[in-house]
Short mmCIF file of C-alpha atoms and ligand atoms in Angstrom, two decimals:
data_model
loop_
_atom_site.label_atom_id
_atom_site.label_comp_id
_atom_site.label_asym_id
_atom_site.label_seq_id
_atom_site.Cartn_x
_atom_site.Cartn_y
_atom_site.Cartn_z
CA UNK A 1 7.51 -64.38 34.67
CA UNK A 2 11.31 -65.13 34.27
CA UNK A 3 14.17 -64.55 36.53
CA UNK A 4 16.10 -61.17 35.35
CA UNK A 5 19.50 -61.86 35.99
CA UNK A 6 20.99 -58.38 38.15
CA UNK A 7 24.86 -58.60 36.89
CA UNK A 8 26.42 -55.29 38.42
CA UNK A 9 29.32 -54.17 35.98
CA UNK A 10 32.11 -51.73 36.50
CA UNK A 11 31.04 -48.78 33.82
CA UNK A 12 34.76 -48.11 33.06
CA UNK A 13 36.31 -51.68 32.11
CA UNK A 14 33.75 -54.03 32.32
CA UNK A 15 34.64 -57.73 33.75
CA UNK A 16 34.52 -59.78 30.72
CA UNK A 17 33.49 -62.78 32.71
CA UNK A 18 29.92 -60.63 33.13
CA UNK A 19 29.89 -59.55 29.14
CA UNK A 20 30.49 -63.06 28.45
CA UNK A 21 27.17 -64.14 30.58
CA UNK A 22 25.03 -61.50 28.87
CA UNK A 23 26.39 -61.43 25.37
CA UNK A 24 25.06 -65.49 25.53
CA UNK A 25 21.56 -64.51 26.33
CA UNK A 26 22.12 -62.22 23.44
CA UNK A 27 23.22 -65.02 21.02
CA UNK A 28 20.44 -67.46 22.31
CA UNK A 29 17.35 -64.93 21.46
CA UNK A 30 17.34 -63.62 24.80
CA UNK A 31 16.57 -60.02 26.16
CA UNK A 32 19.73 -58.21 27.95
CA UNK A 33 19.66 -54.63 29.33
CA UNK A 34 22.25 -52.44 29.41
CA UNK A 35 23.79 -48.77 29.72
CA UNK A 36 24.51 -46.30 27.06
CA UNK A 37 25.74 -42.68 27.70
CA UNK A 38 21.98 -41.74 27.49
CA UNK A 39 19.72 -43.93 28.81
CA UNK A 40 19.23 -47.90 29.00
CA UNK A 41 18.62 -50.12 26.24
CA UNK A 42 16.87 -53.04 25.85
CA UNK A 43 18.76 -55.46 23.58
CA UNK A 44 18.36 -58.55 21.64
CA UNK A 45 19.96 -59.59 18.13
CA UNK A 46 19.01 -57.45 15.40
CA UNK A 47 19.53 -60.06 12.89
CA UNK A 48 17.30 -62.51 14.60
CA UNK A 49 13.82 -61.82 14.04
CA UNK A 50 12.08 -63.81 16.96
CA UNK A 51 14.47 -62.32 19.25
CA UNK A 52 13.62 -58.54 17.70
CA UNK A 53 9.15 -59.71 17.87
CA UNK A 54 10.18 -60.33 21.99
CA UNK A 55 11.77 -57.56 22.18
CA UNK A 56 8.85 -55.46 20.80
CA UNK A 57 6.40 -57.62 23.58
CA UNK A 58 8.75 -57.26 26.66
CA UNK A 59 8.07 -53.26 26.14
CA UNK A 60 4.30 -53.80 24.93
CA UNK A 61 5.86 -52.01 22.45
CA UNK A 62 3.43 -51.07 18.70
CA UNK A 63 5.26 -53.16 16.33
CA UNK A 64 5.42 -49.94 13.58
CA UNK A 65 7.90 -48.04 15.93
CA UNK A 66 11.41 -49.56 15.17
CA UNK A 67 14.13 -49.77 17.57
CA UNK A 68 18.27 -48.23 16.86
CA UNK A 69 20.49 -50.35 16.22
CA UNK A 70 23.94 -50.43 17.87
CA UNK A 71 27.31 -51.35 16.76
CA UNK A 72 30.59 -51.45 18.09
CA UNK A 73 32.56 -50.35 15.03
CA UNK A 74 32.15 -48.32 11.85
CA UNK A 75 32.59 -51.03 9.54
CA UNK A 76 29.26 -52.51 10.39
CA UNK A 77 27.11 -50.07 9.41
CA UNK A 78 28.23 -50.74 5.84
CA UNK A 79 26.33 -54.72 6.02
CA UNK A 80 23.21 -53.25 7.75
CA UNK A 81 22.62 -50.14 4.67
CA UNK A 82 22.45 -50.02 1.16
CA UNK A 83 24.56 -46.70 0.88
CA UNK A 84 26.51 -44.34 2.86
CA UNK A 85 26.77 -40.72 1.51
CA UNK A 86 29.93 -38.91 2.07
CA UNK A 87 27.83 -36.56 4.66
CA UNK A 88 26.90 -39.94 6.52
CA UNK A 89 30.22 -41.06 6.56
CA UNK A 90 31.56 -37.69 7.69
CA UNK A 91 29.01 -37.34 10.42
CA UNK A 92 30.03 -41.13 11.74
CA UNK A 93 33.95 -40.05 12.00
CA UNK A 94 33.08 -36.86 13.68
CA UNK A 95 30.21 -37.80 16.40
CA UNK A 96 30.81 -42.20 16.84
CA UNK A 97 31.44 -43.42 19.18
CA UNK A 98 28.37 -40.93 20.51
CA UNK A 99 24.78 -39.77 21.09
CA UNK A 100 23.72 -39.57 17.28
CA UNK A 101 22.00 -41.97 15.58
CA UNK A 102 21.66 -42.17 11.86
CA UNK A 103 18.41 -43.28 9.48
CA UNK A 104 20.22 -44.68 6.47
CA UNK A 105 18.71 -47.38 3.69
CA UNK A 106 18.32 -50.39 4.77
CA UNK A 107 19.91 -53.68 3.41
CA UNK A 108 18.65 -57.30 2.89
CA UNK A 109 20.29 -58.48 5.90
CA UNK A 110 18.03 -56.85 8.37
CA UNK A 111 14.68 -58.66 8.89
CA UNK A 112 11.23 -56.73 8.05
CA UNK A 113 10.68 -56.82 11.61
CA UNK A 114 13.64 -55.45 13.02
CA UNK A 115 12.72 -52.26 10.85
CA UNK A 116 8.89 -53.17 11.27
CA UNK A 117 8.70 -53.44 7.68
CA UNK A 118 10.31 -50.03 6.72
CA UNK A 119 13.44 -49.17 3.54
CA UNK A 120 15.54 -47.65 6.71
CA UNK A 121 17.20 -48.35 9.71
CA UNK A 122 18.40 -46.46 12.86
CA UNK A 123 22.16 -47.16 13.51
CA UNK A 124 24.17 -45.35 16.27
CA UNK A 125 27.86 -46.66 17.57
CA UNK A 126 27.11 -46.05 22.01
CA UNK A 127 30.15 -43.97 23.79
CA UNK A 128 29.60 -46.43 26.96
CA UNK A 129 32.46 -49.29 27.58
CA UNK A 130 29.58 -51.99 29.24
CA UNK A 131 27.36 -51.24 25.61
CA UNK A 132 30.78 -51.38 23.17
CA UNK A 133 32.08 -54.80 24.90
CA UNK A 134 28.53 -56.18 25.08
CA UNK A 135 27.65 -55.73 21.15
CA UNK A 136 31.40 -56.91 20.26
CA UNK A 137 31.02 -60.33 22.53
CA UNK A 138 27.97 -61.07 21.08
CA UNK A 139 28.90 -60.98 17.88
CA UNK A 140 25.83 -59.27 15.92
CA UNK A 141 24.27 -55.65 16.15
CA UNK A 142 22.29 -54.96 18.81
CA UNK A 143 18.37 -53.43 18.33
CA UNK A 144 17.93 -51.48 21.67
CA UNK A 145 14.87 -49.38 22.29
CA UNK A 146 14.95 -47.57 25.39
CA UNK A 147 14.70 -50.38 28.58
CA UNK A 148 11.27 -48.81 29.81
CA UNK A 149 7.82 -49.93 29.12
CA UNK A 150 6.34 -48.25 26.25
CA UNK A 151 4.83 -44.85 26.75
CA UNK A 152 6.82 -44.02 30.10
CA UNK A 153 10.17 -42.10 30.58
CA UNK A 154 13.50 -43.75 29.77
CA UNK A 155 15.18 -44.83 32.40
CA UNK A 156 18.28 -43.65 33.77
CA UNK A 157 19.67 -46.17 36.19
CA UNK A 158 19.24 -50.20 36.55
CA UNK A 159 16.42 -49.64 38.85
CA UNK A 160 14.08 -47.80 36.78
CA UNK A 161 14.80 -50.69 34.37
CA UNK A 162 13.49 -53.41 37.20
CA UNK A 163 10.61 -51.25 38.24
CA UNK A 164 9.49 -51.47 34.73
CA UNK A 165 11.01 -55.14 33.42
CA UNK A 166 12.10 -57.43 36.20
CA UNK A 167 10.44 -60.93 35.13
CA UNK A 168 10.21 -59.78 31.48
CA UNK A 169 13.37 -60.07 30.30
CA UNK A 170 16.96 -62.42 30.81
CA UNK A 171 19.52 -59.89 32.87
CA UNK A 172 20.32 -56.24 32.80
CA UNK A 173 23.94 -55.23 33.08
CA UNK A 174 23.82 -52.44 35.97
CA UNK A 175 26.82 -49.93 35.79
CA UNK A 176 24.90 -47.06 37.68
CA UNK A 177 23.78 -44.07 36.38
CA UNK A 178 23.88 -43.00 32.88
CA UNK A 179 25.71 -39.53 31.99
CA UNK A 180 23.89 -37.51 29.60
CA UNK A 181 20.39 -38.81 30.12
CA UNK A 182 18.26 -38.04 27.04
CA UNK A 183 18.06 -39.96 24.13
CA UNK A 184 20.31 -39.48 21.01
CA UNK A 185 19.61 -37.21 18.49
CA UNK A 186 17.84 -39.10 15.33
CA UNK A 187 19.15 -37.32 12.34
CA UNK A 188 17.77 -38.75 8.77
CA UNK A 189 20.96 -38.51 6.46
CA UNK A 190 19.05 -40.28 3.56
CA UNK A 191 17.94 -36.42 2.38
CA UNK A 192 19.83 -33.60 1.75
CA UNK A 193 20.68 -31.48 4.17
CA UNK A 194 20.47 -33.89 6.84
CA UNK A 195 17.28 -33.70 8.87
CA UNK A 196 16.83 -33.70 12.74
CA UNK A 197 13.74 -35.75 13.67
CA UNK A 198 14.21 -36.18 17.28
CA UNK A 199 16.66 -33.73 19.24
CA UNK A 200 18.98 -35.54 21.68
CA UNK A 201 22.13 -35.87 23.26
CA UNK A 202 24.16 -34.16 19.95
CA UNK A 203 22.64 -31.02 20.12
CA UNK A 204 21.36 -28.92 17.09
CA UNK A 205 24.09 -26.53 17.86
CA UNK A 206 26.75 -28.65 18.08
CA UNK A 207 25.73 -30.96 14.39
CA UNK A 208 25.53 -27.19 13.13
CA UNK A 209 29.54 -26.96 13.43
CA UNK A 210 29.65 -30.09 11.18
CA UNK A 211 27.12 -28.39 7.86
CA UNK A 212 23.66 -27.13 7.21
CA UNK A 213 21.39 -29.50 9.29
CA UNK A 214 17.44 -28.70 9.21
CA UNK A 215 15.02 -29.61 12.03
CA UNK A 216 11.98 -31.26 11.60
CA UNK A 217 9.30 -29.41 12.43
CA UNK A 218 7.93 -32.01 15.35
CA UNK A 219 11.06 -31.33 16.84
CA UNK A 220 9.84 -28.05 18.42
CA UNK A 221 5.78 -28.72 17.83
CA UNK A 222 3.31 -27.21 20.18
CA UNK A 223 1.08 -29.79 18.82
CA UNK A 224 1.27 -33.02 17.78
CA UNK A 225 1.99 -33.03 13.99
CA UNK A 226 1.41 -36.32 11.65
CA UNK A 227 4.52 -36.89 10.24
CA UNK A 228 4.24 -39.42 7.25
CA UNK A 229 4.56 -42.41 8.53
CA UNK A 230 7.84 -43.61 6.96
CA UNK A 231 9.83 -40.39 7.96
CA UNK A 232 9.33 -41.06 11.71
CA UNK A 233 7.69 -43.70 12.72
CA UNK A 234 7.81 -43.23 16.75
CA UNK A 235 6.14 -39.61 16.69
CA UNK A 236 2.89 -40.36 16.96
CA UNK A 237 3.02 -42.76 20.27
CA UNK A 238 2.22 -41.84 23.54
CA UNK A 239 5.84 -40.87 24.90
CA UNK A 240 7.97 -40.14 28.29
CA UNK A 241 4.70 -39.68 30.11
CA UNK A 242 4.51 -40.66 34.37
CA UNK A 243 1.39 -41.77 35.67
CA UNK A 244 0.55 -38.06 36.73
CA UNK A 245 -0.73 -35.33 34.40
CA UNK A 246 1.80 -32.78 33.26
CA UNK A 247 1.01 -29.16 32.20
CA UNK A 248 4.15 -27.26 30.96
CA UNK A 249 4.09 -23.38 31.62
CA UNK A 250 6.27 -20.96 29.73
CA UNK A 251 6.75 -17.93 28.70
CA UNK A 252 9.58 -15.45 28.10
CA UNK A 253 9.80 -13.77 31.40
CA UNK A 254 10.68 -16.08 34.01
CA UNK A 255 8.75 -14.38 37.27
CA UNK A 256 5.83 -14.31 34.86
CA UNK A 257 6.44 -17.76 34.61
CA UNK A 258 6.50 -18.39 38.35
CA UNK A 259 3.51 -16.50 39.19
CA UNK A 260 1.26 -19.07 37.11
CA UNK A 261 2.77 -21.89 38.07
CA UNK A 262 1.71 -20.70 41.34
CA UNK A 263 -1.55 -20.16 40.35
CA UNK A 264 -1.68 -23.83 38.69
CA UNK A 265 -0.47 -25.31 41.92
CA UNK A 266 -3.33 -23.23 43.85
CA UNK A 267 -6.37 -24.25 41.17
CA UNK A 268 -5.38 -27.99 41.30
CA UNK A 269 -4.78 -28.04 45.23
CA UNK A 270 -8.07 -26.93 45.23
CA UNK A 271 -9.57 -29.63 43.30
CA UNK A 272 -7.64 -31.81 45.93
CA UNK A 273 -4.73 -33.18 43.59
CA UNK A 274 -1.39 -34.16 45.09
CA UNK A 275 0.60 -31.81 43.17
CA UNK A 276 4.34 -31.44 42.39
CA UNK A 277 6.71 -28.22 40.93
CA UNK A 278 9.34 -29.72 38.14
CA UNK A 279 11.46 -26.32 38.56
CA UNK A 280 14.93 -24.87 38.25
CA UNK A 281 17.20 -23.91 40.92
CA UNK A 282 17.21 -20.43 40.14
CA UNK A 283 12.99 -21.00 41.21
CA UNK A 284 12.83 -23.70 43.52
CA UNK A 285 12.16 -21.40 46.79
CA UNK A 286 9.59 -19.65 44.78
CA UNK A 287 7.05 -22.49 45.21
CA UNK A 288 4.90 -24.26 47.90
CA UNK A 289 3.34 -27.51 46.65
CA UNK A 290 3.00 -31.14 47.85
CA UNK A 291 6.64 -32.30 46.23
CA UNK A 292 8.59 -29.54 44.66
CA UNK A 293 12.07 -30.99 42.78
CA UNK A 294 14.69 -28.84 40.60
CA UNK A 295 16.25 -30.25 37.71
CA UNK A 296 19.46 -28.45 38.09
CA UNK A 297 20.53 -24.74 37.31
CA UNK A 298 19.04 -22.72 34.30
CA UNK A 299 22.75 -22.37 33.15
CA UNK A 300 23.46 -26.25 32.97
CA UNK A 301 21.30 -27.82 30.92
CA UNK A 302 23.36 -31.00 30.48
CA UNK A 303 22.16 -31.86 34.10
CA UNK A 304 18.71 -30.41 33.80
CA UNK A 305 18.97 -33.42 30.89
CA UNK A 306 20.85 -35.72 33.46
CA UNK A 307 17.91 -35.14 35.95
CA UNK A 308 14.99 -35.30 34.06
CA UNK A 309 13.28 -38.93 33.52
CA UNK A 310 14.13 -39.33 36.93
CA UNK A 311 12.68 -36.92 39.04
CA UNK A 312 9.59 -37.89 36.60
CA UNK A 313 9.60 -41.40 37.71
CA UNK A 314 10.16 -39.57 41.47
CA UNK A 315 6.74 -38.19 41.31
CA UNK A 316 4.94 -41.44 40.31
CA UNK A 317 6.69 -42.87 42.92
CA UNK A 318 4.62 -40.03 45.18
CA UNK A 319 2.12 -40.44 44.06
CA UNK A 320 1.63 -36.97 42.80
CA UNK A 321 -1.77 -36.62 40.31
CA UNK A 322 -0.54 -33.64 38.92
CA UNK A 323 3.05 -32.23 38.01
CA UNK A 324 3.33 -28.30 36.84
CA UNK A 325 6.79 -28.28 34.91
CA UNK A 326 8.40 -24.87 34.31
CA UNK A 327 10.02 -24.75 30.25
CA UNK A 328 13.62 -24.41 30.13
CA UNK A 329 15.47 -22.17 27.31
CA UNK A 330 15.47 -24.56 24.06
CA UNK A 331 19.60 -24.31 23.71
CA UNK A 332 21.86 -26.84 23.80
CA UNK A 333 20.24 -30.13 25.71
CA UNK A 334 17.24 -27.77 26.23
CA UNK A 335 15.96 -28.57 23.07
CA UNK A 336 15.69 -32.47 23.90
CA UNK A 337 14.52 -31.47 27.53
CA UNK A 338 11.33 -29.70 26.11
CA UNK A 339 10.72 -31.88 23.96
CA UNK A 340 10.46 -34.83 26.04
CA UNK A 341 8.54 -32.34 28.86
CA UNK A 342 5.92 -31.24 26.07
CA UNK A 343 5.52 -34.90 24.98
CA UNK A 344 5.33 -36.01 28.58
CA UNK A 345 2.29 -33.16 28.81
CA UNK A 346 0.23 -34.35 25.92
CA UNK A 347 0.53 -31.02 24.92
CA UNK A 348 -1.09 -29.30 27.51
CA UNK A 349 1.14 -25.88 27.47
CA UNK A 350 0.48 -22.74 29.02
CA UNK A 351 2.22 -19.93 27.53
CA UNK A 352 2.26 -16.69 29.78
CA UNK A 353 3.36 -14.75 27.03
CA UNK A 354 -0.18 -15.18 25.39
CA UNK A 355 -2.01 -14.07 28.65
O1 TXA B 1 19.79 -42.96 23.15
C1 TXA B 1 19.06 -43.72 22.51
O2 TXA B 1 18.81 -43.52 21.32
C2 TXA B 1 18.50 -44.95 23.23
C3 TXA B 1 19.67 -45.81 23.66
C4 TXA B 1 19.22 -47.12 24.27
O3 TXA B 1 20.51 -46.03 22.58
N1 TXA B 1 17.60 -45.66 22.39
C5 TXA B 1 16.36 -45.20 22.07
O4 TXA B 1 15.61 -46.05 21.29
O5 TXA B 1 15.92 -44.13 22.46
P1 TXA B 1 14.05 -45.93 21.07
O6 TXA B 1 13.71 -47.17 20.33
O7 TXA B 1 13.37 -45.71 22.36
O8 TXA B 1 13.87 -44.75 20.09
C6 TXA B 1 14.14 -44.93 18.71
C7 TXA B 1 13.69 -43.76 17.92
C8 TXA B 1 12.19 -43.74 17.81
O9 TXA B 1 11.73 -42.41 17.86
C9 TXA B 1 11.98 -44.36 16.42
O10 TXA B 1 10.77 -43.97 15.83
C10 TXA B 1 13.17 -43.80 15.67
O11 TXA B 1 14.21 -43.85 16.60
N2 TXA B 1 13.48 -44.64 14.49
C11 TXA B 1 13.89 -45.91 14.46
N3 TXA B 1 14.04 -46.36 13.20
C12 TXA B 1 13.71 -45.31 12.40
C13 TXA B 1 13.67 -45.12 10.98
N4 TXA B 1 13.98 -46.09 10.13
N5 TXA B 1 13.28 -43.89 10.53
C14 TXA B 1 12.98 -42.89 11.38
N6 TXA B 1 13.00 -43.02 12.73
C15 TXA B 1 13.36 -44.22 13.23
MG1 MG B 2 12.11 -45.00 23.85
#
C-alpha cells in the first residue's frame, strides 16, 4: 500500500502548481489519475515501459489488452505511428481535441509493452483542460486505461477512482464529475473505410457526417463474438460489470418491456435477491423493487450516458444481487449505453419481442 495523493483541481484552468506535482510522478514512473471528458484515466509514461507493466498491475489488468494513448497536440501522433492516411488526418482536425480515439501503425518509439506486443496503437487528443495541461507538463504521451479495476465500470468521479485504487497508485487529480461519461469511440483508421470497434462518446451518427464509417459487428453483438485478436484486443475481457448480476430486457414496445421487467423483479424477489430497476424516467413509477434508479429521460441520451457507470457502482454499493436494466433506443450515445449494459450482463438479454 502507498499513499494516493488527493490533489483537487479546478476542471476549467487548472492550478499549475497541482499539474506540476502530478506531471513529476508522471516523469518518475509513477501512476497519476486524472479526468477526461469521458471517464478517468489512469496514467503513466507511455514511453517508459516499467511505468506502462505498473500500470497494467495497479488495474490487475491482462497484459494483451493495451491502453490509449493521450496527447496534447496533433503533432505527436506523427512520432508514436508509422503513417497517417489523409482520412486519419482529416478525422484528427475534425473530432481532436475529443472523444475519438484512433488505431493507427505503430512506430519504434513505443515499447512492446505499451502496445502489449501489437503493430498498432490507440491515440486520442482528451477535450478536458486538467488531462491537456497534465500530458503537456509532463512532457511524454500519456497511456491511460480507464482508472477502475479491471472488469468493473469506469468511473465517473474521483471517488469511484479511490473506491477502486486508493493505495495502488501515486495521486489522482480530482476535478469532479466527468461530462459525457462513456468511453471514446475506438475507430481503426488503418483499413478502409474506417471501422468502429467500440462505440463511444463520437457517436456513429455523428463520424457518419465526416464519410462512410462501418461498424464492427461486436459493436451491436447479442453475443460475444471472437474478434481476431489483433483487431481488438479488449473484446473478449470481462467488462463494465458491478458485483450484482445484470439481465437486460428489451424489446420494441416499451409497456411490453415494462411488464417483464416486472415479472423479472417478481421471479428473483422470490428467490430472495435484493433486486434493483436500471430504468428511464419515462418508466420509473412503473416499478416496485428493492432500489429502483432512472438514468435520465428516453429523449436525452447524453445523460442516460452521463448517469450510467454510476448508478451501476450505486447498486454495489446496496448491495443489490440482482439489477434488471431496461434497453435504451441504440441512437446517438445509445449505442455506447447498450453496449456497455449488454457487456455489463454477460449477455444475459431478454428480448420481449421474441416472446
Ligand atoms: O475514453 C476513453 O477512451 C478512456 C479515457 C481515460 O481516455 N480510456 C479508456 O481506455 O477507455 P481503456 O484502456 O479502458 O480502453 C481502451 C480500449 C480497449 O477496448 C482496447 O482493447 C482498445 O482500446 N485498444 C487499445 N489499443 C488498441 C489497438 N492497437 N487496436 C485495437 N484496439 C485497441
Ligand atoms: Mg476500461
Amino acid at each position: 500500500m502507498k499513499k494516493t495523493l488527493v490533489l483537487k483541481v479546478n476542471p476549467l484552468q487548472p492550478e499549475a502548481e497541482k499539474i506540476r506535482l502530478a506531471a513529476v510522478f508522471i516523469r518518475n514512473g509513477g501512476l497519476v489519475a486524472f479526468p477526461t471528458e469521458t471517464v478517468y484515466g489512469l496514467g503513466a509514461n507511455a514511453l517508459d515501459a516499467k511505468a506502462v507493466l505498473r500500470l497494467f498491475k495497479a488495474k490487475k489488468r491482462p497484459l494483451d489488452n493495451p491502453p490509449i494513448i493521450h496527447v496534447s497536440r496533433i503533432k505527436d501522433v506523427y512520432r508514436l505511428t508509422k503513417e497517417v492516411s489523409p482520412i486519419a488526418k482529416r478525422l484528427m482536425e475534425k473530432f481532436w481535441p475529443g472523444p475519438l480515439t484512433l488505431i493507427l501503425k505503430r512506430s519504434e518509439l513505443v515499447p512492446e509493452v505499451t502496445v502489449t506486443g501489437l503493430d498498432t496503437i490507440a491515440i486520442r487528443m482528451p477535450k478536458h483542460n486538467v488531462a491537456l495541461a497534465l500530458i503537456e507538463e509532463s512532457g511524454c504521451p500519456i497511456a491511460a486505461p480507464s482508472a477502475n479495476l479491471a472488469g468493473k465500470p469506469s468511473p465517473t468521479s474521483a471517488q469511484h477512482v479511490l473506491t477502486d485504487l486508493r493505495g495502488r497508485i501515486d495521486a489522482i487529480l480530482d476535478a469532479g464529475s466527468t461530462v459525457v461519461g462513456v468511453e471514446s469511440t475506438v475507430l481503426d483508421v488503418t483499413i478502409d473505410p474506417p471501422e468502429i470497434l467500440r462505440p463511444g462518446g463520437t457517436s456513429y451518427e455523428t463520424l457518419q457526417t465526416f464519410g462512410r464509417i462501418s461498424l464492427n459487428p461486436v459493436v451491436t453483438a447479442d453475443k460475444p463474438l471472437l474478434l481476431e485478436k489483433t483487431r481488438s484486443p479488449g473484446l473478449k475481457h470481462k467488462h463494465y460489470a458491478p458485483k450484482a448480476d445484470v439481465v437486460v430486457v428489451e424489446g420494441t414496445l416499451l409497456p411490453k418491456v415494462v411488464v417483464k421487467v416486472n415479472e423479472l423483479v417478481q421471479f428473483h424477489r422470490m428467490r430472495g435477491d435484493r433486486v434493483g430497476v436500471l430504468c428511464t424516467n419515462e418508466t420509473e413509477h412503473e416499478y416496485q423493487a428493492d432500489m429502483v434508479k432512472s438514468l435520465g429521460s428516453r429523449n436525452d441520451l447524453a445523460s442516460v450516458a452521463r448517469n450510467l457507470f454510476g448508478l451501476l457502482r450505486d447498486f454495489d454499493a446496496e448491495k443489490v444481487d440482482v439489477i434488471i436494466a431496461e434497453a435504451v433506443p441504440t441512437q446517438g450515445l445509445g449505442l455506447a449505453v447498450m453496449n456497455r449494459l449488454k457487456k455489463a450482463s454477460g449477455y444475459k438479454i431478454v428480448n420481449v419481442d421474441a416472446a
